[in-house]
mmCIF file of C-alpha atoms in Angstrom:
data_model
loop_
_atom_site.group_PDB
_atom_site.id
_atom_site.type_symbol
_atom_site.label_atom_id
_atom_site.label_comp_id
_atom_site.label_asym_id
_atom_site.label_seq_id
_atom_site.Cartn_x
_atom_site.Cartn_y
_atom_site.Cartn_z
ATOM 1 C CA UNK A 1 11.067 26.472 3.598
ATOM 2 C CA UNK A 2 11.341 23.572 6.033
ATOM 3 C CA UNK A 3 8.334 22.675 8.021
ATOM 4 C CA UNK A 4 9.829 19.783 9.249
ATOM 5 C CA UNK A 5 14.130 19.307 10.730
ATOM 6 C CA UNK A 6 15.109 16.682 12.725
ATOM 7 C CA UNK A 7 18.829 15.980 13.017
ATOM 8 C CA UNK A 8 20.378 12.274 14.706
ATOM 9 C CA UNK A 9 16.385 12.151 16.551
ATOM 10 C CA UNK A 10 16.790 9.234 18.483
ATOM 11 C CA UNK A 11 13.725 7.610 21.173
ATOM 12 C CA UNK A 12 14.167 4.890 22.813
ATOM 13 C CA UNK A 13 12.308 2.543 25.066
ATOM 14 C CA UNK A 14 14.205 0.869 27.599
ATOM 15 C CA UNK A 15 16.264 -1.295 25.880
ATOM 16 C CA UNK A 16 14.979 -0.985 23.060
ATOM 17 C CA UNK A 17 15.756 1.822 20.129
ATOM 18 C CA UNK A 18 12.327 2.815 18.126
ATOM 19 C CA UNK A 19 13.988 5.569 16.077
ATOM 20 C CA UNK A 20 17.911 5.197 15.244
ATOM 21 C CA UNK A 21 19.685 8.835 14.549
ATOM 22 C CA UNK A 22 17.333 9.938 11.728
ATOM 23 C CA UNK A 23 17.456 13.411 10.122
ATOM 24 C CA UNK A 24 15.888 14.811 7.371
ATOM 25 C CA UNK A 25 14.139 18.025 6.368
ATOM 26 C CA UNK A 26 10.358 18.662 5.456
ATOM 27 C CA UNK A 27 8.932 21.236 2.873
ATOM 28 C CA UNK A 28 6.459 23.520 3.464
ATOM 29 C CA UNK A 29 2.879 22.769 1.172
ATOM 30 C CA UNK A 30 4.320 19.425 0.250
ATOM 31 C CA UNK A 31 2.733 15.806 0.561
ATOM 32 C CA UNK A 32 5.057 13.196 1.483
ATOM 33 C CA UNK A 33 4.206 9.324 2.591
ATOM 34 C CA UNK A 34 5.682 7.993 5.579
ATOM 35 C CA UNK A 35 6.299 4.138 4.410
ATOM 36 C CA UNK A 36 7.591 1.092 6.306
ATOM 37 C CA UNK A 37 6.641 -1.799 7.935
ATOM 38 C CA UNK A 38 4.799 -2.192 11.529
ATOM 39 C CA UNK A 39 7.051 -1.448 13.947
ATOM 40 C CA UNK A 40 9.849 0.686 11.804
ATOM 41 C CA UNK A 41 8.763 3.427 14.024
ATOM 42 C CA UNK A 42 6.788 5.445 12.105
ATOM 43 C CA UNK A 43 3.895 6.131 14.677
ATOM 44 C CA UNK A 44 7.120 7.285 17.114
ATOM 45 C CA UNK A 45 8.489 9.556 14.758
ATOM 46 C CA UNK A 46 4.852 11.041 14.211
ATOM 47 C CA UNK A 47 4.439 11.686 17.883
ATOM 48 C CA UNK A 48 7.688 13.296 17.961
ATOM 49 C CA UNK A 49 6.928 15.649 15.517
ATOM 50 C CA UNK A 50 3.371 16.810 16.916
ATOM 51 C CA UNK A 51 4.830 16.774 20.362
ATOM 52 C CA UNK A 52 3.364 14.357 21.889
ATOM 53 C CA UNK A 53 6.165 12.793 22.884
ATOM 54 C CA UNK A 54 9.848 14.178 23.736
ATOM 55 C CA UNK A 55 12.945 12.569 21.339
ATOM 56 C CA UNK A 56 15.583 10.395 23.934
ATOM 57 C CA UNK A 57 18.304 12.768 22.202
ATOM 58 C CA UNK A 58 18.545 14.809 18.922
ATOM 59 C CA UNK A 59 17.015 18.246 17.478
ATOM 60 C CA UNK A 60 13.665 17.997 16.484
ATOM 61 C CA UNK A 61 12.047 20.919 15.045
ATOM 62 C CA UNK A 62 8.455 21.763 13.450
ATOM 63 C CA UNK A 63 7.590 25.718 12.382
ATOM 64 C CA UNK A 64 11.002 25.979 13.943
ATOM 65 C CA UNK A 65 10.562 25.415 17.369
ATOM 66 C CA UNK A 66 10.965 22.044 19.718
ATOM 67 C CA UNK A 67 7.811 20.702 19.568
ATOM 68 C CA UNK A 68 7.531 18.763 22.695
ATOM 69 C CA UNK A 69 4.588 20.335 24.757
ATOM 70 C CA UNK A 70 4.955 23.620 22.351
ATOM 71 C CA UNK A 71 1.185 25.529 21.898
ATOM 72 C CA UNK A 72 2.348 26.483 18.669
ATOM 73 C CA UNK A 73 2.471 23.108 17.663
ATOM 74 C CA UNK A 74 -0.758 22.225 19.226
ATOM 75 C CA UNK A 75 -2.437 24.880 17.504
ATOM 76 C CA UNK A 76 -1.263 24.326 13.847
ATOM 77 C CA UNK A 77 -1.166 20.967 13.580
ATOM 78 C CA UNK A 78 -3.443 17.716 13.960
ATOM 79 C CA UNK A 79 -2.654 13.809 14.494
ATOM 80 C CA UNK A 80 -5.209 11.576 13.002
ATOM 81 C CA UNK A 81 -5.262 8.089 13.914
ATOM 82 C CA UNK A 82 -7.323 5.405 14.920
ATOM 83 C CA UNK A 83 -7.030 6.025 18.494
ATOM 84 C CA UNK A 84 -8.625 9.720 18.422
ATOM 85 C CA UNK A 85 -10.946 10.176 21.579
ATOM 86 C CA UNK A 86 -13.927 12.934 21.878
ATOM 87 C CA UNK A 87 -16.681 13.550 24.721
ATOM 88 C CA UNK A 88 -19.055 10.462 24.800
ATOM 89 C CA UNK A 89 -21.963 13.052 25.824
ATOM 90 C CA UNK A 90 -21.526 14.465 22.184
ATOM 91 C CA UNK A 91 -23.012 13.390 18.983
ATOM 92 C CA UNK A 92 -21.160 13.067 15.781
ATOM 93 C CA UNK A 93 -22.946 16.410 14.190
ATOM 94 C CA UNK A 94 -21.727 18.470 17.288
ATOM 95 C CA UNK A 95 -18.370 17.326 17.826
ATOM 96 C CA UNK A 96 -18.233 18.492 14.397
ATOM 97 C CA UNK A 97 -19.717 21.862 15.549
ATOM 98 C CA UNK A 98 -17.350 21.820 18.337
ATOM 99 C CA UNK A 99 -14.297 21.605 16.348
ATOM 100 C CA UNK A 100 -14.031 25.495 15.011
ATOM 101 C CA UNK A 101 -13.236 26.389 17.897
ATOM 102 C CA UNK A 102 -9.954 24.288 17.988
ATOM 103 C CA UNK A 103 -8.809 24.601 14.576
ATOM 104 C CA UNK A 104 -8.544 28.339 13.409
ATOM 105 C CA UNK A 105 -8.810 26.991 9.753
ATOM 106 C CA UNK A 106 -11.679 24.585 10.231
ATOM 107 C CA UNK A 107 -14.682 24.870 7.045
ATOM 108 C CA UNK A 108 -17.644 23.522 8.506
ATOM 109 C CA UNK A 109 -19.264 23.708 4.921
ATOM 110 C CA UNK A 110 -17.056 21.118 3.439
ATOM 111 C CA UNK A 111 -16.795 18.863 6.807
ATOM 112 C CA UNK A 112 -20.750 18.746 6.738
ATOM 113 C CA UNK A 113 -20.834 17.982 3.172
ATOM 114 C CA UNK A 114 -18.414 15.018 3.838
ATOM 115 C CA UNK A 115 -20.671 13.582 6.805
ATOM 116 C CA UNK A 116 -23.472 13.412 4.476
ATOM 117 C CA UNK A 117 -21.526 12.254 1.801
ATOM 118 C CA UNK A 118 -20.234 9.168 3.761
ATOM 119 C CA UNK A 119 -24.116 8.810 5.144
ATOM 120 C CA UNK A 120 -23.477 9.459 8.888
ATOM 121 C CA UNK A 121 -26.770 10.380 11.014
ATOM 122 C CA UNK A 122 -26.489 13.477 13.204
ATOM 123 C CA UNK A 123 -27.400 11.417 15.994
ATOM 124 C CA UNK A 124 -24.949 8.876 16.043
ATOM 125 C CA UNK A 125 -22.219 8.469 18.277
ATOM 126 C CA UNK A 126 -18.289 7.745 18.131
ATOM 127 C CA UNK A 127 -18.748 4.978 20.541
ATOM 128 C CA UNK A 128 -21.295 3.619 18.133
ATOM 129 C CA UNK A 129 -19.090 3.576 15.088
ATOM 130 C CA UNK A 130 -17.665 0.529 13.377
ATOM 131 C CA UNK A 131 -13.781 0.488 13.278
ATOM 132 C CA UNK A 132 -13.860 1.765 9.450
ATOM 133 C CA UNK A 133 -16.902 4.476 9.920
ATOM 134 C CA UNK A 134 -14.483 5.911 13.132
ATOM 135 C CA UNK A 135 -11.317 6.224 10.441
ATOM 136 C CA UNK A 136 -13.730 7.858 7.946
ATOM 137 C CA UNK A 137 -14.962 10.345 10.325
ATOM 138 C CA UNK A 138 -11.248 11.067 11.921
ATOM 139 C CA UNK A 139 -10.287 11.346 8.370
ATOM 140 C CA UNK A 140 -13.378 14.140 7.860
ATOM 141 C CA UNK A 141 -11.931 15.872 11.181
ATOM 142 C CA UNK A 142 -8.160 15.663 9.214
ATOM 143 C CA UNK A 143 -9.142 17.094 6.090
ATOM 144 C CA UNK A 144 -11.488 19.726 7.262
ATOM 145 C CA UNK A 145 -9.105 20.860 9.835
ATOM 146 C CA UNK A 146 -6.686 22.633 7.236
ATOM 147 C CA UNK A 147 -4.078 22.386 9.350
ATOM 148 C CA UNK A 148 -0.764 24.089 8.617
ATOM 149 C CA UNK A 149 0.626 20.478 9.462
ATOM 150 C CA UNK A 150 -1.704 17.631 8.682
ATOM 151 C CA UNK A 151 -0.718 14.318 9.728
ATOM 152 C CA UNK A 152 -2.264 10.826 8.672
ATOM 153 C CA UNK A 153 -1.344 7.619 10.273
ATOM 154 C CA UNK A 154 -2.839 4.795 9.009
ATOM 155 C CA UNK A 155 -6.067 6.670 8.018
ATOM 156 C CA UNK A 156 -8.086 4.355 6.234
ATOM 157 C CA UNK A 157 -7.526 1.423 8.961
ATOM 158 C CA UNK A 158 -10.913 -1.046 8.652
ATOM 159 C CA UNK A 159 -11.981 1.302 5.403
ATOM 160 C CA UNK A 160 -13.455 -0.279 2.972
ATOM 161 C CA UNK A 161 -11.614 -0.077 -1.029
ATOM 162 C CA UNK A 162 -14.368 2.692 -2.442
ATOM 163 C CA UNK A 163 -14.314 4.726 0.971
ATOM 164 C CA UNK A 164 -10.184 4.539 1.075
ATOM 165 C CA UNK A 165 -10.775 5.982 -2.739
ATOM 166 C CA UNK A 166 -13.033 8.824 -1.692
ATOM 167 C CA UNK A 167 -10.955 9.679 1.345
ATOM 168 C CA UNK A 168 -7.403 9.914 -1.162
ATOM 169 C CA UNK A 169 -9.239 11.850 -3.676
ATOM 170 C CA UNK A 170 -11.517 14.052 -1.164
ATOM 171 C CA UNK A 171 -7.996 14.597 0.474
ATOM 172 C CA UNK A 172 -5.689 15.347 -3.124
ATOM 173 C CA UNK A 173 -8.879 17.780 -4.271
ATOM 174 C CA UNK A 174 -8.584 20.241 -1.043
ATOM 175 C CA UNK A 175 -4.924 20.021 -0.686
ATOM 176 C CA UNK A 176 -4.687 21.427 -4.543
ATOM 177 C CA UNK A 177 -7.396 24.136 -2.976
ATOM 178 C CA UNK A 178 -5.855 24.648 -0.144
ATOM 179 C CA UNK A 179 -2.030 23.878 0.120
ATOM 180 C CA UNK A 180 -0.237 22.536 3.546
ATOM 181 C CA UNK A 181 2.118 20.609 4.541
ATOM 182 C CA UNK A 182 0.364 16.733 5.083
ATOM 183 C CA UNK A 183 2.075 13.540 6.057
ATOM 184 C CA UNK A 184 0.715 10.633 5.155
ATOM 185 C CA UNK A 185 1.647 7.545 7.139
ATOM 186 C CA UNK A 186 1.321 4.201 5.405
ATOM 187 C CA UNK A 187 2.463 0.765 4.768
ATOM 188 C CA UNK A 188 0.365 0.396 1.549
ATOM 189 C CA UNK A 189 2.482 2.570 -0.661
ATOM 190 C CA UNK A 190 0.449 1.701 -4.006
ATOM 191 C CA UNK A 191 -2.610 2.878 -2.729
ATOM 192 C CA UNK A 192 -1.417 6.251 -2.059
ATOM 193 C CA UNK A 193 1.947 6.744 -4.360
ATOM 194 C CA UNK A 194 -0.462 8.949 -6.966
ATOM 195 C CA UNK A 195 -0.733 11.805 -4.257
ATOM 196 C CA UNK A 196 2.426 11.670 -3.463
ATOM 197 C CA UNK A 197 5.343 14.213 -3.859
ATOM 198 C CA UNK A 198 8.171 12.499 -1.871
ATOM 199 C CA UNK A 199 8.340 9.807 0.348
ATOM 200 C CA UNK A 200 10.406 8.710 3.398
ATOM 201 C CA UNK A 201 10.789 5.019 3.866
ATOM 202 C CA UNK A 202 11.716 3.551 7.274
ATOM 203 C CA UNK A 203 13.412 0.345 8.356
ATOM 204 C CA UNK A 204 13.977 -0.286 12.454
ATOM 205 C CA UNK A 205 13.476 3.014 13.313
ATOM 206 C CA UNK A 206 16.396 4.017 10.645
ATOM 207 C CA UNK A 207 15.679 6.174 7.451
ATOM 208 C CA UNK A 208 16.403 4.124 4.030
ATOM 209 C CA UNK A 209 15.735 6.525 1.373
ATOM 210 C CA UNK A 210 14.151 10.171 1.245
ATOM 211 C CA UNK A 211 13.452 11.609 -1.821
ATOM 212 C CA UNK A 212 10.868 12.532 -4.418
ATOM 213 C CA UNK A 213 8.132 9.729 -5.786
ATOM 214 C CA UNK A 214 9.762 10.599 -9.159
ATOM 215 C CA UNK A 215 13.061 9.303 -8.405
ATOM 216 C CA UNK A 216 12.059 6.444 -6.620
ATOM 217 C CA UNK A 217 9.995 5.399 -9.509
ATOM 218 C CA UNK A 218 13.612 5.366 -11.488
ATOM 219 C CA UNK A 219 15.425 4.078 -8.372
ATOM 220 C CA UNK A 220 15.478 0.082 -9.378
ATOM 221 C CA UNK A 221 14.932 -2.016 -12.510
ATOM 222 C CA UNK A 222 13.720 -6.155 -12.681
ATOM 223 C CA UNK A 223 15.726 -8.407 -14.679
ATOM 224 C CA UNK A 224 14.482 -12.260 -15.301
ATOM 225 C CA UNK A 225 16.678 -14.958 -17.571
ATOM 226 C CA UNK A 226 19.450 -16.593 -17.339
ATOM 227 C CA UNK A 227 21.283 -16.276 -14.011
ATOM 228 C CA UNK A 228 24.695 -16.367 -15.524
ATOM 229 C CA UNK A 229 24.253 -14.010 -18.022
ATOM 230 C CA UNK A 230 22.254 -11.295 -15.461
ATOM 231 C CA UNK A 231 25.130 -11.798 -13.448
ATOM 232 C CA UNK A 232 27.594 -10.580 -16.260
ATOM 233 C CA UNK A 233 25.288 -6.947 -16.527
ATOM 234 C CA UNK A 234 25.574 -6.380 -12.677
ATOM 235 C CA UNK A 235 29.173 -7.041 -11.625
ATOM 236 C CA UNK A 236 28.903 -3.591 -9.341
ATOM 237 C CA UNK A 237 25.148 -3.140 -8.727
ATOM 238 C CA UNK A 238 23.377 -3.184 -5.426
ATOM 239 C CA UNK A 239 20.802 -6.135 -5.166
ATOM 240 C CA UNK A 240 17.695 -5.313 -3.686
ATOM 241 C CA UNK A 241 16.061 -8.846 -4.548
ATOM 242 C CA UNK A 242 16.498 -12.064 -6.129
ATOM 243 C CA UNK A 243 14.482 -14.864 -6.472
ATOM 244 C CA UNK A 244 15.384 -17.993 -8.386
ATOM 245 C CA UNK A 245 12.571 -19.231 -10.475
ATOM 246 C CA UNK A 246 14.043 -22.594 -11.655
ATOM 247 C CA UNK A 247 17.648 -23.870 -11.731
ATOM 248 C CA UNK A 248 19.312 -21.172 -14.156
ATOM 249 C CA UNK A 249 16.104 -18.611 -14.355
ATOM 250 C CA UNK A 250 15.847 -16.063 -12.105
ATOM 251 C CA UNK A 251 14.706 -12.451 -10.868
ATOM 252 C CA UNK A 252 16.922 -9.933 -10.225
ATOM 253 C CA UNK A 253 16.332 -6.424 -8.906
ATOM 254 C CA UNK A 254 19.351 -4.226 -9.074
ATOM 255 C CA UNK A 255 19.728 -0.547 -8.845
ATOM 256 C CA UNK A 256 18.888 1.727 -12.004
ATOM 257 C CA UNK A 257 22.379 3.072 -13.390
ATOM 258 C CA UNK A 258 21.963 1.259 -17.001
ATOM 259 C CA UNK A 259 22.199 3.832 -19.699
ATOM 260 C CA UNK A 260 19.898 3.478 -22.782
ATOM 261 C CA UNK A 261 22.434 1.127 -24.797
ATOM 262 C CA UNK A 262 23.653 -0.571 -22.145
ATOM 263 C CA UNK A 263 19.760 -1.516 -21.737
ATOM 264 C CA UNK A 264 19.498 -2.500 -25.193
ATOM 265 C CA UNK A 265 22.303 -4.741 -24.908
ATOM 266 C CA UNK A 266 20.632 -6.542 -22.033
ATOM 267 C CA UNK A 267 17.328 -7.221 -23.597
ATOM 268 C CA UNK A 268 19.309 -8.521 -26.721
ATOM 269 C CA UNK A 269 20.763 -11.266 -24.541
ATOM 270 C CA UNK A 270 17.344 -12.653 -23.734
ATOM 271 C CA UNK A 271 16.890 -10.702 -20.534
ATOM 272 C CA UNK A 272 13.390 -9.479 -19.798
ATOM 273 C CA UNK A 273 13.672 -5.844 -18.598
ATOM 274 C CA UNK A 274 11.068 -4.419 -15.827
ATOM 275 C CA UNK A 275 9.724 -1.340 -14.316
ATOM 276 C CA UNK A 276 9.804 -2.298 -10.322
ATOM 277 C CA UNK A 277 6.446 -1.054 -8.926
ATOM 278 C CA UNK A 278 6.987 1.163 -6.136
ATOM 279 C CA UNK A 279 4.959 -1.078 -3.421
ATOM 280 C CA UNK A 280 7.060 -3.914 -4.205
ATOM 281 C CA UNK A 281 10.473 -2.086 -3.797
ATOM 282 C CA UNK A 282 9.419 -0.739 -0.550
ATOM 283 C CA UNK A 283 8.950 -4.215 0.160
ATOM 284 C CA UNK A 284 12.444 -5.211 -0.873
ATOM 285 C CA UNK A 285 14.127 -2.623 0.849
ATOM 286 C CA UNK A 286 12.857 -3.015 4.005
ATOM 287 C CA UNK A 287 13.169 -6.844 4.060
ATOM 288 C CA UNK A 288 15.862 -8.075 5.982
ATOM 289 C CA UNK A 289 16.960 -11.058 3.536
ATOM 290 C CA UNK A 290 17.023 -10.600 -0.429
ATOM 291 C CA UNK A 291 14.700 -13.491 -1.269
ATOM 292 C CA UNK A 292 12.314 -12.502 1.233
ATOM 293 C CA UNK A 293 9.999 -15.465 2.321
ATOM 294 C CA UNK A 294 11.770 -17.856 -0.425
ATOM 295 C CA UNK A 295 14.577 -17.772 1.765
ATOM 296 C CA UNK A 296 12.915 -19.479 4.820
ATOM 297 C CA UNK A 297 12.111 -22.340 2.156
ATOM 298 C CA UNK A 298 16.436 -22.666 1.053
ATOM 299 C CA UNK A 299 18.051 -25.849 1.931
ATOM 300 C CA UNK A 300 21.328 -25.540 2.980
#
């Protein structure tokens, strides 16, 4: 069942367009990473969703209502993000205490477990907190929520690499426990690709691809030789990159529609044949030349 619909969503800001006639659906009890670069719109689309703010023109739809200003939205769902805001007069420890009575789902058990886990004092106070101890606590809020709809962006903003490790993992171990439907917003996709069941890439507020990690594992393939003879393999093949690495050497990264002899054939011309990790595709489909930075260096 979809969680999620949004059909031609479009929001725009005075002149400018943030989010470009995107649709797609959302499972139920799924995971799925919300990719693309700063400013593709993701934190717009996010708001959408949780209601927070209304779509220019569109259908948006979450538990299958509109969910601008919708208490049914509000009450089975939560936005984390680094600019979550709680009473100054409270300490950590009883915010925490505070927060069953918002979230019908909340375990208090497991959120105290992960405040002592990630050594916070039960005096301390939000206002107090570094920029990376305020994402780990949001993040505690997130998780011990169990929201219905549990949405991430940018968690792990000013965390360091072995607290970003215990947040995925603390995350992945209660979602298997407890199933919902999270979004996980993101432009470090190989960080994060290993909890993933589908993703949704963005580029200006436009949706590039939306489909499971699987596939987009087998979505592209590298090829680096000879230019010339690369070129003869990919007559009809979408480029997604190239990069020349001397005069007749280069990198190629074409879409995956070789068959397993048609592979074979390639590597026996002297063509080295790549998996393209996930990250780096993102990168190359969301770049708005094919050589990327290399370009800017080109002479004419």
């Amino acid at each position: 069942m979809a969680i999620i619909q949004l059909k031609e969503v479009t929001k725009q800001y005075r002149s400018k367009n943030a989010l470009r006639g995107i649709s797609f659906d959302i499972e139920e009890n799924t995971i799925t990473g919300l990719i693309g670069r700063n400013g593709a719109g993701k934190t717009t689309l996010l708001k959408i969703i949780t209601g927070h703010i209304k779509a220019t023109s569109g259908e948006a739809k979450v538990f299958g209502k509109q969910p601008f200003d919708q208490l049914t939205i509000s009450a089975n769902s939560i936005f984390v993000d680094d600019q979550m805001s709680f009473p100054e007069s409270l300490t950590l420890y009883e915010i925490l205490e505070k927060a069953e009575s918002f979230y019908k789902n909340w375990d208090n058990e497991l959120a105290l477990r992960l405040f002592e886990y990630f050594s916070f004092h039960k005096k301390q106070y939000h206002s107090e907190l570094s920029k990376g101890m305020k994402s780990t606590f949001h993040s505690i809020i997130g998780i011990a929520s169990r929201c219905p709809l549990t949405i991430f962006d940018e968690p792990t903003t000013g965390m360091d690499s072995s607290v970003r490790k215990d947040f995925y993992r603390a995350l992945l171990k209660d979602y298997i426990a407890h199933p919902r439907t999270i979004i996980l917003s993101s432009h470090l996709l190989g960080e994060i690709e290993e909890l993933l069941e589908n993703i949704l890439l963005l580029k200006e507020g436009e949706v590039v691809l939306h489909q499971s990690i699987d596939d987009m594992k087998e979505l592209a393939i590298a090829l680096r030789g000879n230019k010339n003879t690369i070129k003869q393999f990919i007559p009809s093949l979408d480029v997604y990159h190239e990069h020349r690495i001397s005069e007749d050497f280069t990198y190629i990264v074409v879409e995956n529609r070789f068959n397993k002899t048609e592979l074979q054939k390639i590597k026996e011309a002297n063509i080295e044949v790549n998996r393209v990790p996930t990250d780096d595709l993102c990168v190359f489909l969301t770049s708005k030349t094919k050589g990327g930075i290399d370009d800017v260096f080109q002479r004419s």
